[in-house]
CSV table of C-alpha atoms in Angstrom, one decimal:
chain,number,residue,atom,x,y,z
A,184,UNK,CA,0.0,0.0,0.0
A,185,UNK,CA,1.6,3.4,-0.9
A,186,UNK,CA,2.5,5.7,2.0
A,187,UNK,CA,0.4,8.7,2.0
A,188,UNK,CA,1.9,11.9,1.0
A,189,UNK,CA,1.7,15.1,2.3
A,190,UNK,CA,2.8,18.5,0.6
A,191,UNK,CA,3.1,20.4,3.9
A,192,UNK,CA,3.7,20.2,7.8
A,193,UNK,CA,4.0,17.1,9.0
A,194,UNK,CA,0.9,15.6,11.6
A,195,UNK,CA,2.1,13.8,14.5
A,196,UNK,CA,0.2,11.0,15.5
A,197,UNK,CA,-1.3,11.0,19.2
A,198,UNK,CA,-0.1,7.7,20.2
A,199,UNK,CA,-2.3,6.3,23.5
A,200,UNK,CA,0.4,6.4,26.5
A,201,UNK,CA,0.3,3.8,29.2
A,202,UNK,CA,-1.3,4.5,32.5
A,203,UNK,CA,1.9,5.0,35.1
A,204,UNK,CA,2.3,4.1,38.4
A,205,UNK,CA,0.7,6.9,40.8
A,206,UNK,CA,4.0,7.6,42.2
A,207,UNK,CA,5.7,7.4,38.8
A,208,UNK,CA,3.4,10.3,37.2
A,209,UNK,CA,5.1,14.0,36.8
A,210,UNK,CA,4.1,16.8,38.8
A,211,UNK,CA,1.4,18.7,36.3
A,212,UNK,CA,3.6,21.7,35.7
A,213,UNK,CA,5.9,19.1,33.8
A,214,UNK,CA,6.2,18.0,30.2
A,215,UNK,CA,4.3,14.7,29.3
A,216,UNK,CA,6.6,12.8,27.0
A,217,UNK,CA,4.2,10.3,25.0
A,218,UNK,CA,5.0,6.8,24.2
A,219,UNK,CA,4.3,5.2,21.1
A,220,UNK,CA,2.7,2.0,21.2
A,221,UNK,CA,3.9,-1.0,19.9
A,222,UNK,CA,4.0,-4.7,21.0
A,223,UNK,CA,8.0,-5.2,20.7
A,224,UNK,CA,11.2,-3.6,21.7
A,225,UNK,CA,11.5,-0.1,23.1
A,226,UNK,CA,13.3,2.5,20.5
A,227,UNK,CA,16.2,2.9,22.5
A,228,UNK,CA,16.6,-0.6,23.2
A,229,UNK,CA,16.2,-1.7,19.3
A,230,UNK,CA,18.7,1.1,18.6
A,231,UNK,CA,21.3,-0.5,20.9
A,232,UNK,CA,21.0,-3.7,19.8
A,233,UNK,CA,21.4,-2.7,16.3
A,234,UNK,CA,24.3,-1.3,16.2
A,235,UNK,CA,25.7,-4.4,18.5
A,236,UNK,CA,25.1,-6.1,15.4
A,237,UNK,CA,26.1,-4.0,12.4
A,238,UNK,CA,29.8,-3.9,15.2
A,239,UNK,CA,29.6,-7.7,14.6
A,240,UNK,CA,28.7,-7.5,10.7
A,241,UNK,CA,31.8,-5.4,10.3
A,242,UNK,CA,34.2,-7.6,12.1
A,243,UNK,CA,32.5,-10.8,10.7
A,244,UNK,CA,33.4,-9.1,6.9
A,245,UNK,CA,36.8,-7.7,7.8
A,246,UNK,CA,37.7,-11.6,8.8
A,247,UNK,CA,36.0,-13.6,5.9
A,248,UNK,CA,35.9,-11.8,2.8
A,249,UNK,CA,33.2,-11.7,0.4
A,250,UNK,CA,31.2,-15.0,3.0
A,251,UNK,CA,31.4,-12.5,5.4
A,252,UNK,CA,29.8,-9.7,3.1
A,253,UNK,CA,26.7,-11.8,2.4
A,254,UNK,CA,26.6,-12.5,6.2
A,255,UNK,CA,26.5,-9.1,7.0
A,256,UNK,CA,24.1,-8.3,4.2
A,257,UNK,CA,21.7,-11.1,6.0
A,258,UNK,CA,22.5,-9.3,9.4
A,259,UNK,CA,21.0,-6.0,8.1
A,260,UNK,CA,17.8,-7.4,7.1
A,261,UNK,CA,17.9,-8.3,10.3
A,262,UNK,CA,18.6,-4.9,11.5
A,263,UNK,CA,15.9,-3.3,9.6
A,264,UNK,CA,13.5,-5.7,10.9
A,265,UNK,CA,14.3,-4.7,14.7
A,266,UNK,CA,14.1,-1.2,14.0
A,267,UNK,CA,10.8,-1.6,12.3
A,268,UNK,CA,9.2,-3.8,15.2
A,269,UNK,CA,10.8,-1.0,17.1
A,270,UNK,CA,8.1,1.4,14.9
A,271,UNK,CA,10.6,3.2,12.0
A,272,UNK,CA,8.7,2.3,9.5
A,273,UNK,CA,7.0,4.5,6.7
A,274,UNK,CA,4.0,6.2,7.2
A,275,UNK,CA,4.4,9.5,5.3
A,276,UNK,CA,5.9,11.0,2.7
A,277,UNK,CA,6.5,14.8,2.6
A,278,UNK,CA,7.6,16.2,-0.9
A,279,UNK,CA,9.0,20.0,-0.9
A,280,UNK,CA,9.3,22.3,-3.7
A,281,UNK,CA,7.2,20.3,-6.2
A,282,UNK,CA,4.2,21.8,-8.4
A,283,UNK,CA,0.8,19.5,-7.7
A,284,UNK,CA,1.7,18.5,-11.5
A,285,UNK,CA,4.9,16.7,-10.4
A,286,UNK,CA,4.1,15.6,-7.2
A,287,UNK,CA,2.8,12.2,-8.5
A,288,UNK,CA,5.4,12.0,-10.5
A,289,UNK,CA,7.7,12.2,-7.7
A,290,UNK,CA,6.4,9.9,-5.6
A,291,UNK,CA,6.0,7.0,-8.0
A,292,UNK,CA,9.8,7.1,-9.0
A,293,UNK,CA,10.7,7.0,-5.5
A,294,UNK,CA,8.9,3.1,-5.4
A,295,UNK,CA,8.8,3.5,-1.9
A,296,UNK,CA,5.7,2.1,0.1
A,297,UNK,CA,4.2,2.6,3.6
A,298,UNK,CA,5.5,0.6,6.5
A,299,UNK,CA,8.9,-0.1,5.0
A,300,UNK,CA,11.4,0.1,7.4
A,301,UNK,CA,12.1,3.5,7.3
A,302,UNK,CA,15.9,3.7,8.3
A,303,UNK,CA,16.6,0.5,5.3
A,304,UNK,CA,16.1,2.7,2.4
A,305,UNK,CA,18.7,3.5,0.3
A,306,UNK,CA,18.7,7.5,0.1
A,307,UNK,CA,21.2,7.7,-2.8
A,308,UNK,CA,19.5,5.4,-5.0
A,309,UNK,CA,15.9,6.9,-4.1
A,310,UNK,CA,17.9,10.4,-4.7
A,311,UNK,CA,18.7,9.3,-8.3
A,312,UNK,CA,15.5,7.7,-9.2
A,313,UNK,CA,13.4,10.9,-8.3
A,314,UNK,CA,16.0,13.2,-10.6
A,315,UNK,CA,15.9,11.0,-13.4
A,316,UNK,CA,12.0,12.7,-13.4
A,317,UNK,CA,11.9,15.4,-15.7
A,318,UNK,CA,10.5,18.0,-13.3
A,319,UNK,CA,13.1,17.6,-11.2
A,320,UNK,CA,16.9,19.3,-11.7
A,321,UNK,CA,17.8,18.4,-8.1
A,322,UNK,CA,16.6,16.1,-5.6
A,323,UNK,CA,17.2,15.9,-1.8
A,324,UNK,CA,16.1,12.8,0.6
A,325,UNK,CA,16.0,13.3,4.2
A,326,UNK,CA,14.2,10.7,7.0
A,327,UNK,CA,12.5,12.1,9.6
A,328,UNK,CA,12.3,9.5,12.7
A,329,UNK,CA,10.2,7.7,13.2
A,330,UNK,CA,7.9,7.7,10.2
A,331,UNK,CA,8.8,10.0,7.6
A,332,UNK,CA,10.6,10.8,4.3
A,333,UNK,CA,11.0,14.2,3.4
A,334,UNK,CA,12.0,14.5,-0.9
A,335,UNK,CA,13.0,18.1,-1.2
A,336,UNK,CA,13.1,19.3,-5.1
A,337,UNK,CA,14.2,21.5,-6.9
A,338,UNK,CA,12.2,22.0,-10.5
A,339,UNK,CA,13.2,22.9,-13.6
A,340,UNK,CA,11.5,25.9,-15.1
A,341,UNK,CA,9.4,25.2,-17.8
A,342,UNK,CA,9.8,27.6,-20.9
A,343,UNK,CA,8.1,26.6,-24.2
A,344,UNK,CA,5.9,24.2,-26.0
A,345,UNK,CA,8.0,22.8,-29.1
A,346,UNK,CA,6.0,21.9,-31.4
A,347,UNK,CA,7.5,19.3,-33.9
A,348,UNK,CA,6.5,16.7,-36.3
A,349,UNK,CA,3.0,17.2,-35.6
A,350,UNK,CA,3.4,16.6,-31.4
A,351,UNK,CA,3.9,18.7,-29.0
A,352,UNK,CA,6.0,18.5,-26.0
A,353,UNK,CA,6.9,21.3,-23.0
A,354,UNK,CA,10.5,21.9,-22.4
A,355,UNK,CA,12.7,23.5,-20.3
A,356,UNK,CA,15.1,26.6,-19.8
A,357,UNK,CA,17.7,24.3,-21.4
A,358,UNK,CA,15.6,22.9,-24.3
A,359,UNK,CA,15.2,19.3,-22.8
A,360,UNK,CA,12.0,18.1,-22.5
A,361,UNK,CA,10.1,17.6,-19.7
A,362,UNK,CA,8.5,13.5,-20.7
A,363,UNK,CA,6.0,14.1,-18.0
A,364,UNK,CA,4.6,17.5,-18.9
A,365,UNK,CA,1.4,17.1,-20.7
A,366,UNK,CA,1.5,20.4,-23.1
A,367,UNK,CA,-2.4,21.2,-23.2
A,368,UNK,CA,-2.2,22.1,-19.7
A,369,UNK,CA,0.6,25.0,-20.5
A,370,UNK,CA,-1.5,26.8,-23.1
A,371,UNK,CA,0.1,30.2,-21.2
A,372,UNK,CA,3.7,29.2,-22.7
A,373,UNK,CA,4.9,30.6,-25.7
A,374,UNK,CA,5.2,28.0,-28.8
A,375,UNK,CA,8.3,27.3,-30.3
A,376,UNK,CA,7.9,25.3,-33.8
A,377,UNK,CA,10.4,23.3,-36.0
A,378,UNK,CA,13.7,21.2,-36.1
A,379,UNK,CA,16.3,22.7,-33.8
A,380,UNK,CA,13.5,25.1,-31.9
A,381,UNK,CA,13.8,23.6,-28.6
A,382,UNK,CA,17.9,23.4,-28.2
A,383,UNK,CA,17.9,27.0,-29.5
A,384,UNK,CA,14.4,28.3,-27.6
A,385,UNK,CA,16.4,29.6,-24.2
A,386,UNK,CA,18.9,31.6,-26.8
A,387,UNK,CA,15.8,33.7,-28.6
A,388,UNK,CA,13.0,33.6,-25.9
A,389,UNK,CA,14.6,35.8,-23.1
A,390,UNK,CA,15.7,38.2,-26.0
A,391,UNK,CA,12.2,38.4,-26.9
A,392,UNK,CA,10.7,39.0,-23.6
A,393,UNK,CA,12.3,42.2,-23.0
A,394,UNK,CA,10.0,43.6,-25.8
A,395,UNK,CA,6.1,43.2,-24.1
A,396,UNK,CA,4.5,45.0,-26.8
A,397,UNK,CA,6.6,42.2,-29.1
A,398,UNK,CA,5.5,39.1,-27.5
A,399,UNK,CA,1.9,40.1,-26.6
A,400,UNK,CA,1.4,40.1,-30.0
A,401,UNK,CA,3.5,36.9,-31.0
A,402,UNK,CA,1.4,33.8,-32.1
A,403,UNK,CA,4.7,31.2,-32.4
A,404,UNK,CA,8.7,31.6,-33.0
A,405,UNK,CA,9.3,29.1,-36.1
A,406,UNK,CA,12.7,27.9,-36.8
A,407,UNK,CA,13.5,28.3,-40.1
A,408,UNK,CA,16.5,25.6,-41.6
A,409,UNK,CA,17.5,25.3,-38.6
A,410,UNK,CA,19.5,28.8,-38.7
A,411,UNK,CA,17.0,31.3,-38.1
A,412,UNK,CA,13.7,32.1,-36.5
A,413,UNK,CA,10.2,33.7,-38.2
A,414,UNK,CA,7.8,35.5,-35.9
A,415,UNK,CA,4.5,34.5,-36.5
A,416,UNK,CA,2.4,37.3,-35.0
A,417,UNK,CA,-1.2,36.6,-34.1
A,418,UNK,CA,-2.8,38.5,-36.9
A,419,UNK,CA,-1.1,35.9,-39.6
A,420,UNK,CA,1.6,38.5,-40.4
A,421,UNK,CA,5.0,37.1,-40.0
A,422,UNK,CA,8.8,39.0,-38.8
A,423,UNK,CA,11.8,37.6,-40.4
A,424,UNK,CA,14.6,37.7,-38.3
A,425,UNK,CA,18.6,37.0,-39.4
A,426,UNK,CA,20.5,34.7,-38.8
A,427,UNK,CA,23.1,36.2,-36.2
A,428,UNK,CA,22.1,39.6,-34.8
A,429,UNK,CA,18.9,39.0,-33.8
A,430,UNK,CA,19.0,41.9,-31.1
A,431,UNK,CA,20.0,44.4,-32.9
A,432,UNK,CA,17.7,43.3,-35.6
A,433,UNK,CA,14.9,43.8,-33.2
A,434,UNK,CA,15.9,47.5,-31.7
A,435,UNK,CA,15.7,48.2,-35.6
A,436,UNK,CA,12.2,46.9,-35.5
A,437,UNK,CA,11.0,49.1,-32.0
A,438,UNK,CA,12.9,52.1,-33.8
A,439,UNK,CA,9.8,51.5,-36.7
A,440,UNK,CA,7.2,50.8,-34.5
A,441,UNK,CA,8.0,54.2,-32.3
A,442,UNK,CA,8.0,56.0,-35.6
A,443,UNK,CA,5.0,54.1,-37.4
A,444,UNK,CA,3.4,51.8,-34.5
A,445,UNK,CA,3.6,49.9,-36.7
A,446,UNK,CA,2.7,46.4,-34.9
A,447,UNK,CA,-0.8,48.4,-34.1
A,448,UNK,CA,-1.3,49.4,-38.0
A,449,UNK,CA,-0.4,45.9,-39.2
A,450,UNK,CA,1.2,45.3,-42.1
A,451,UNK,CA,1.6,41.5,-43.9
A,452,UNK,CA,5.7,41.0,-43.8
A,453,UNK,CA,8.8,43.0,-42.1
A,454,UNK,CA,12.4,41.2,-43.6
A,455,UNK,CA,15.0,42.0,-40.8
A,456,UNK,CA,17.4,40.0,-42.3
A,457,UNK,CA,19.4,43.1,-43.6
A,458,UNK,CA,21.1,44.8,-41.3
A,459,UNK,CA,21.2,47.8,-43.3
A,460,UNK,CA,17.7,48.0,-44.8
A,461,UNK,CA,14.4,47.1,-43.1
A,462,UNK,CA,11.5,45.8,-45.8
A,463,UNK,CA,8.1,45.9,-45.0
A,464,UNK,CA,5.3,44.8,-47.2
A,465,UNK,CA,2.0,46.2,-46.0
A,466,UNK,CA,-1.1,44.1,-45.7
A,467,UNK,CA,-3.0,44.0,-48.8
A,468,UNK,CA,-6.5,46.0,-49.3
A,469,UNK,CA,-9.5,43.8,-48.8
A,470,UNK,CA,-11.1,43.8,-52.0
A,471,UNK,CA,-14.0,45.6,-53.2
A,472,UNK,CA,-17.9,44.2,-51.7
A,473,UNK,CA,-19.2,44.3,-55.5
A,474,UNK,CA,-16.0,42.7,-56.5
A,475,UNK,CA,-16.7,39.7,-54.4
A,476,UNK,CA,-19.9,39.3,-55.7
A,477,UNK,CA,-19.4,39.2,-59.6
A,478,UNK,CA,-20.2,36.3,-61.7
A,479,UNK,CA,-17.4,34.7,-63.5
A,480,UNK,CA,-18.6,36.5,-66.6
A,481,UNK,CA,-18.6,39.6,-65.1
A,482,UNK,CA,-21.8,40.8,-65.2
A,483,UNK,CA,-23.5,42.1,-61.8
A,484,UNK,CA,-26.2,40.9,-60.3
């Protein structure tokens, strides 16, 4: 059965503490220290014992090689089992720093499940599962006696929506994608489309959201031959951006639209790619209402 998982503080259980002798019970100004119930050895009694036997696992490896090795392998089992009958075992799971997206996600790479003894996990190898999910840039595993494992993350940011060979995918600020990431639910990202768009997408999209009168109007950034990008604005008309100097290309174009406002007239293309002349075609006139009319003889109705 899973462990449950919890995104914030951690509840403490109100174990039932055993009735005291009278003469035994503090004065009532004093703290009460509760006692967790369970049916075998105290904590602090399993705790002792256990590491009397990982001493003896040691010296029974140091003294017969790779037998020994398995022997002491056999001795841990052991050693989780009296810690768990000792109650570390695990209850909860706390992650930190996730979205509610990647929380699942999380969890179900760390394979871990409730009343596992909690101090026989292997942290590293949990640590490396959980950052092979792509949310995740850096993972940190932390148990929290008795009961608990805390996974602290650290996410990558998500930047885009590529959009390639008819399928999307969201990636992040270093073009990888995120596998996990289902790309309808990040309709708010900008779209990046074409071969090459996501490795090159953190070079051109940080450049681009310095201009907000730019990308409020921007539809997609197409990658062109894999060399160049095309501004596809949301009207259909389409910026054509070089190669190299794509900044200065683009304080060329708010230069224009401070002397034309231009992006609020409209126009149908604006070549960028010379740095020494700016082209802009404007939009064509819509045609004539009785032109749309005629008959293909051209007589009128």
């Amino acid at each position: 059965m899973p462990a449950a998982v919890r995104g914030g503080s951690r509840a403490k259980a109100r174990p039932s503490p055993k009735t005291a002798p009278k003469a035994a019970r503090p004065a009532p100004s004093a703290r009460r220290v509760p006692v967790a119930e369970h049916r075998g050895l105290s904590p602090r009694l399993a705790l002792t014992g256990a590491v009397a036997v990982l001493a003896l696992a040691l010296g029974v490896t140091l003294a017969t090689g790779h037998r020994g090795q398995r022997l002491a392998s056999a001795i841990g089992a052991g050693v989780d089992g009296r810690f768990g009958a000792a109650g570390f075992r695990l209850k909860s799971i706390e992650v930190q720093g996730a979205s509610p997206m990647a929380t699942a996600d999380i969890v179900k790479a760390a394979g871990v499940y409730k009343n596992e003894p909690l101090l026989g996990l292997n942290l590293a190898t949990l640590r490396n599962n959980i950052e092979q999910v792509g949310w995740v840039k850096e993972a940190r595993i932390v148990r929290l006696l008795p009961d608990t494992l805390v996974i602290a993350v650290v996410e990558h940011r998500q930047l885009a929506v590529w959009q390639h060979a008819g399928h999307q995918s969201v990636i992040d600020d270093h073009g990888q994608v995120i596998k996990e990431a289902d790309a309808a639910r990040f309709a708010s990202l900008p779209l990046v489309v074409g071969e090459g768009a996501a490795e090159h997408a953190p070079e051109i999209l940080p450049v681009i959201a310095q201009r907000p009168r730019l990308i409020g109007q921007m539809d997609a950034l197409v990658r062109v031959d894999d060399r160049r990008w095309d501004i596809r604005m949301k009207d259909g008309s389409l910026i054509q951006l070089p190669a190299d100097g794509v900044d200065g290309a683009l304080m060329q174009l708010e230069r224009l639209d401070q002397r034309s406002r231009i992006l609020e007239l409209g126009f149908d293309r604006i070549d960028l790619r010379n740095p020494d002349v700016v082209s802009v075609r404007p939009r064509p006139a819509p045609a004539l209402q009785s032109q749309s009319f005629s008959s293909p003889t051209g007589a009128g109705f």
